[in-house]
Amino acid sequence: MKQRPIRWSVYAGLTPAILIVVFAYIGTIIWTVGISFTDSRMLPVARFAGFSQYVRLFGTERWLTSIQNMVIFGVLMIAISLALGFLLAVALDQRIRAEGFLRTIILYPYAMSFIVTGLVWQWILNPTLGIEQTVRGWGFENFRFDWIIRKETAIYCVVLAAVWHAAGLVMAIMLAGLRGIDPDLWKASRIDGVKPWRFYWHIVVPILRPSFISATVLLSLGVVKLYDLVLVLTGGGPGFSSDVPAKFVMDYLFQRQNIGLATAAATTLLITLLCALTPWLYAEYFRAEKRKD
């Protein structure tokens, strides 16, 4: 059998990308994990300290609060964004007038940065400037909407702003999926007298499963990276009531100058993410490939 010639030009073209992956991604991850096992403070040192940073991390109430907030934010934001985005896509798929204009309006918040989104919602939710002040100006003096200044509800303000930002993206993904469904299925359902909600629930939603997965993965990445929206909207407060892991890491890395604790938090976040994604990736891709074989 004739061997195929080695295409050195291909390897030469891929070399910069491979070097970036090895040094900028894998290398920095290994460095971060290594520093988390030292007693580094303002500058990194190579003095091994075992699991002391992790013990201190899980003894810090602020870290535990940030993890709890990330779970609340992630579950609510992903669930509401998926449901709202799907319903908006179904509404736009009815071939209504001005569809292009409405689609642009709904998708527009996603084009804005989290900084701008946070500022807009900070004004809207501010009791002295936004909704509360407006409604009281209409004569409802007892109206109260001060979630952003209350510890127990501040994280839900972040959820509200994030859903407003992300629902348009989900709508676009779902609408693309809906437009790809065979028109004969719609005709057959009408002939059989299937109720619209049954058709959507039992046929359309299973067909759109890849779209739901793509949207969920994109939203999940936003949950883990959540930082600037919290920074602008609530600043992590009142107190630390709306703090999230990314803000915890940044604060301890640059303000409190505790590199060891910050890298331990970052490593914990990475391990948690891998533990959450690995079973899903295995079930979704590797097991599916085995079934095909």
Coordinates of C-alpha atoms in Angstrom, one line a residue:
M1 CA 0.0 0.0 0.0
K2 CA 1.3 3.4 -1.0
Q3 CA 1.9 5.7 2.0
R4 CA 0.5 9.2 1.9
P5 CA 3.2 11.9 2.0
I6 CA 3.5 13.9 5.2
R7 CA 2.1 17.4 4.6
W8 CA 4.6 19.5 6.5
S9 CA 2.9 22.7 5.5
V10 CA -0.2 21.7 7.4
Y11 CA 1.7 21.1 10.6
A12 CA 3.6 24.3 10.1
G13 CA 0.3 26.2 9.8
L14 CA -1.1 24.6 12.9
T15 CA 2.0 25.1 15.0
P16 CA 1.0 28.6 16.3
A17 CA -2.4 27.4 17.3
I18 CA -1.0 24.3 19.0
L19 CA 1.5 26.5 20.9
I20 CA -1.2 28.8 22.1
V21 CA -3.3 25.9 23.3
V22 CA -0.4 24.3 25.1
F23 CA 1.0 27.4 26.8
A24 CA -1.9 29.9 27.1
Y25 CA -4.6 27.4 28.1
I26 CA -3.2 24.1 29.4
G27 CA 0.0 25.8 30.8
T28 CA -1.9 28.4 32.7
I29 CA -4.4 25.8 34.1
I30 CA -1.5 23.7 35.4
W31 CA 0.1 26.8 36.9
T32 CA -3.1 27.9 38.6
V33 CA -3.7 24.4 40.1
G34 CA 0.0 24.3 41.3
I35 CA -0.2 27.8 42.9
S36 CA -3.4 26.7 44.8
F37 CA -1.3 24.2 46.8
T38 CA 1.1 26.9 48.0
D39 CA 0.8 29.7 50.6
S40 CA 1.2 32.5 48.0
R41 CA 0.0 35.9 49.1
M42 CA 0.8 39.0 47.0
L43 CA 3.3 37.2 44.8
P44 CA 3.4 33.5 43.8
V45 CA 5.8 31.4 45.7
A46 CA 6.8 27.7 45.4
R47 CA 6.3 26.9 49.1
F48 CA 4.1 23.8 49.3
A49 CA 1.2 24.2 51.7
G50 CA -0.9 21.1 51.0
F51 CA -4.7 21.6 51.0
S52 CA -4.6 24.5 53.5
Q53 CA -6.0 27.0 50.9
Y54 CA -8.9 24.6 50.2
V55 CA -9.6 24.1 53.9
R56 CA -9.7 27.9 54.4
L57 CA -11.7 28.4 51.2
F58 CA -14.6 26.1 52.3
G59 CA -14.5 27.7 55.8
T60 CA -15.1 31.1 54.2
E61 CA -18.8 32.1 54.4
R62 CA -18.5 34.4 51.4
W63 CA -17.3 31.6 49.1
L64 CA -20.2 29.3 50.2
T65 CA -22.6 32.2 49.6
S66 CA -21.2 32.8 46.1
I67 CA -21.6 29.1 45.2
Q68 CA -25.2 29.1 46.4
N69 CA -25.8 32.3 44.4
M70 CA -24.3 30.7 41.3
V71 CA -26.6 27.7 41.6
I72 CA -29.7 29.9 42.1
F73 CA -28.7 32.2 39.2
G74 CA -27.8 29.3 36.9
V75 CA -31.0 27.2 37.4
L76 CA -33.4 30.2 37.2
M77 CA -31.6 32.0 34.4
I78 CA -31.3 29.0 32.1
A79 CA -34.8 27.7 32.8
I80 CA -36.5 31.1 32.3
S81 CA -34.4 32.0 29.3
L82 CA -35.1 28.7 27.5
A83 CA -38.9 28.9 28.2
L84 CA -39.2 32.6 27.2
G85 CA -36.9 32.2 24.2
F86 CA -38.9 29.2 22.9
L87 CA -42.3 31.0 23.4
L88 CA -41.0 34.1 21.6
A89 CA -39.7 31.9 18.7
V90 CA -43.1 30.1 18.5
A91 CA -44.9 33.5 18.4
L92 CA -42.6 34.9 15.6
D93 CA -42.9 31.6 13.7
Q94 CA -46.6 32.4 13.0
R95 CA -45.5 34.5 10.0
I96 CA -46.7 37.7 11.7
R97 CA -46.3 41.2 10.3
A98 CA -43.2 43.2 11.1
E99 CA -41.4 39.9 12.0
G100 CA -38.0 41.3 11.1
F101 CA -38.5 44.4 13.2
L102 CA -39.7 42.4 16.2
R103 CA -36.9 39.9 15.9
T104 CA -34.3 42.8 15.9
I105 CA -35.9 44.4 18.9
I106 CA -36.0 41.1 20.9
L107 CA -32.4 40.2 19.9
Y108 CA -31.0 43.7 20.5
P109 CA -30.3 43.3 24.3
Y110 CA -27.9 40.5 23.5
A111 CA -25.8 42.9 21.4
M112 CA -25.3 45.0 24.5
S113 CA -22.4 44.3 26.9
F114 CA -23.1 43.1 30.5
I115 CA -21.8 46.5 31.7
V116 CA -24.5 48.4 29.8
T117 CA -27.1 45.9 30.7
G118 CA -26.2 46.2 34.4
L119 CA -26.3 50.0 34.3
V120 CA -29.7 50.0 32.6
W121 CA -31.2 47.6 35.1
Q122 CA -29.5 49.4 38.0
W123 CA -31.5 52.5 37.0
I124 CA -34.7 50.6 36.5
L125 CA -34.5 48.8 39.8
N126 CA -33.2 51.7 41.8
P127 CA -36.1 52.6 44.3
T128 CA -35.4 56.3 44.0
L129 CA -35.2 56.4 40.2
G130 CA -36.9 53.4 38.6
I131 CA -40.1 51.4 38.8
E132 CA -40.9 52.1 42.4
Q133 CA -40.5 55.8 42.0
T134 CA -42.5 55.8 38.8
V135 CA -45.4 53.8 40.2
R136 CA -45.5 56.0 43.4
G137 CA -45.7 59.0 41.1
W138 CA -48.9 57.6 39.7
G139 CA -50.5 57.8 43.1
F140 CA -49.7 54.3 44.5
E141 CA -47.8 55.6 47.6
N142 CA -47.4 52.2 49.2
F143 CA -46.0 50.5 46.2
R144 CA -42.7 48.8 47.0
F145 CA -40.2 47.2 44.6
D146 CA -36.8 47.4 46.3
W147 CA -35.4 44.0 45.5
I148 CA -32.0 45.4 44.6
I149 CA -31.3 46.8 48.1
R150 CA -32.5 43.7 50.0
K151 CA -30.1 40.9 50.8
E152 CA -32.6 38.1 50.2
T153 CA -33.7 39.3 46.8
A154 CA -30.7 41.0 45.3
I155 CA -29.6 37.9 43.3
Y156 CA -33.0 37.7 41.7
C157 CA -32.4 41.2 40.2
V158 CA -29.3 39.7 38.5
V159 CA -31.4 36.8 37.2
L160 CA -33.9 39.3 35.8
A161 CA -31.3 41.4 34.0
A162 CA -29.5 38.2 32.6
V163 CA -32.8 36.8 31.3
W164 CA -33.5 40.1 29.5
H165 CA -30.1 39.9 28.0
A166 CA -30.1 36.2 26.9
A167 CA -33.8 35.5 25.9
G168 CA -33.2 37.0 22.4
L169 CA -30.3 34.7 21.7
V170 CA -32.4 31.7 22.7
M171 CA -35.2 33.0 20.5
A172 CA -32.9 33.2 17.5
I173 CA -31.6 29.6 18.0
M174 CA -35.1 28.2 18.5
L175 CA -36.5 30.1 15.5
A176 CA -33.8 28.7 13.3
G177 CA -34.7 25.3 14.5
L178 CA -38.5 25.8 14.0
R179 CA -37.8 27.0 10.4
G180 CA -36.0 23.8 9.7
I181 CA -39.0 21.5 10.6
D182 CA -40.6 19.7 7.7
P183 CA -43.8 21.6 6.7
D184 CA -45.5 18.3 6.0
L185 CA -45.5 17.6 9.8
W186 CA -47.6 20.7 10.4
K187 CA -50.0 19.8 7.6
A188 CA -50.3 16.2 8.9
S189 CA -51.1 17.4 12.5
R190 CA -53.8 19.7 11.2
I191 CA -55.4 16.9 9.2
D192 CA -55.3 14.6 12.2
G193 CA -56.8 17.3 14.4
V194 CA -53.9 17.3 16.8
K195 CA -54.1 20.2 19.3
P196 CA -51.3 22.8 18.8
W197 CA -49.9 22.5 22.3
R198 CA -49.7 18.7 21.9
F199 CA -48.0 19.1 18.6
Y200 CA -45.4 21.4 20.1
W201 CA -44.9 19.4 23.2
H202 CA -44.7 15.9 21.7
I203 CA -43.2 16.6 18.3
V204 CA -41.6 20.0 18.0
V205 CA -39.7 20.1 21.4
P206 CA -38.1 16.6 20.7
I207 CA -37.0 17.7 17.2
L208 CA -35.5 20.9 18.7
R209 CA -33.5 18.9 21.2
P210 CA -30.1 19.9 19.6
S211 CA -31.2 23.6 19.7
F212 CA -32.1 23.3 23.4
I213 CA -28.7 21.7 24.1
S214 CA -26.8 24.4 22.2
A215 CA -28.7 27.1 24.0
T216 CA -28.1 25.5 27.4
V217 CA -24.4 25.1 26.8
L218 CA -24.1 28.8 25.8
L219 CA -26.1 29.9 28.8
S220 CA -24.1 27.7 31.1
L221 CA -20.9 29.3 30.0
G222 CA -22.4 32.6 30.9
V223 CA -23.3 31.4 34.3
V224 CA -19.7 30.3 35.1
K225 CA -18.3 33.5 33.7
L226 CA -20.8 35.8 35.5
Y227 CA -18.8 38.7 36.8
D228 CA -19.3 42.1 35.1
L229 CA -23.1 42.1 35.4
V230 CA -23.0 41.5 39.1
L231 CA -20.2 44.1 39.5
V232 CA -22.2 46.8 37.8
L233 CA -25.7 45.9 39.0
T234 CA -25.2 45.1 42.7
G235 CA -21.5 45.1 43.3
G236 CA -22.0 41.7 45.0
G237 CA -24.1 43.3 47.7
P238 CA -25.8 44.3 49.9
G239 CA -22.9 42.9 51.9
F240 CA -21.9 39.8 49.9
S241 CA -25.5 38.6 49.4
S242 CA -25.3 38.6 45.6
D243 CA -21.6 37.6 45.3
V244 CA -20.6 35.0 42.7
P245 CA -17.5 32.8 42.4
A246 CA -15.8 34.8 39.6
K247 CA -16.1 38.0 41.6
F248 CA -14.7 36.2 44.7
V249 CA -11.7 35.1 42.6
M250 CA -11.1 38.6 41.2
D251 CA -11.4 40.3 44.5
Y252 CA -8.9 37.9 46.2
L253 CA -6.6 38.0 43.3
F254 CA -6.3 41.8 42.8
Q255 CA -7.7 43.6 45.9
R256 CA -7.0 41.3 48.8
Q257 CA -3.7 40.0 47.3
N258 CA -4.2 36.4 48.2
I259 CA -3.2 34.5 45.1
G260 CA -3.2 31.1 46.9
L261 CA -6.9 31.4 48.0
A262 CA -8.0 32.9 44.6
T263 CA -6.3 30.1 42.6
A264 CA -7.9 27.5 45.0
A265 CA -11.3 29.0 44.3
A266 CA -10.6 29.0 40.5
T267 CA -9.5 25.4 40.6
T268 CA -12.5 24.3 42.6
L269 CA -14.7 26.1 40.0
L270 CA -13.0 24.3 37.2
I271 CA -13.3 20.8 38.9
T272 CA -17.0 21.5 39.6
L273 CA -17.6 22.5 35.9
L274 CA -15.8 19.3 34.7
C275 CA -17.8 17.1 37.0
A276 CA -21.0 18.6 35.8
L277 CA -20.2 18.5 32.1
T278 CA -18.3 15.2 31.8
P279 CA -21.3 12.8 32.3
W280 CA -23.4 14.9 30.0
L281 CA -20.7 14.9 27.2
Y282 CA -20.2 11.2 27.6
A283 CA -23.9 10.5 27.4
E284 CA -24.5 12.9 24.5
Y285 CA -21.6 12.1 22.3
F286 CA -19.4 9.1 23.2
R287 CA -22.3 6.7 24.1
A288 CA -24.2 7.9 21.0
E289 CA -21.1 7.1 18.8
K290 CA -20.9 3.6 20.4
R291 CA -24.6 2.9 19.6
K292 CA -23.9 3.9 16.0
D293 CA -21.0 1.4 15.8

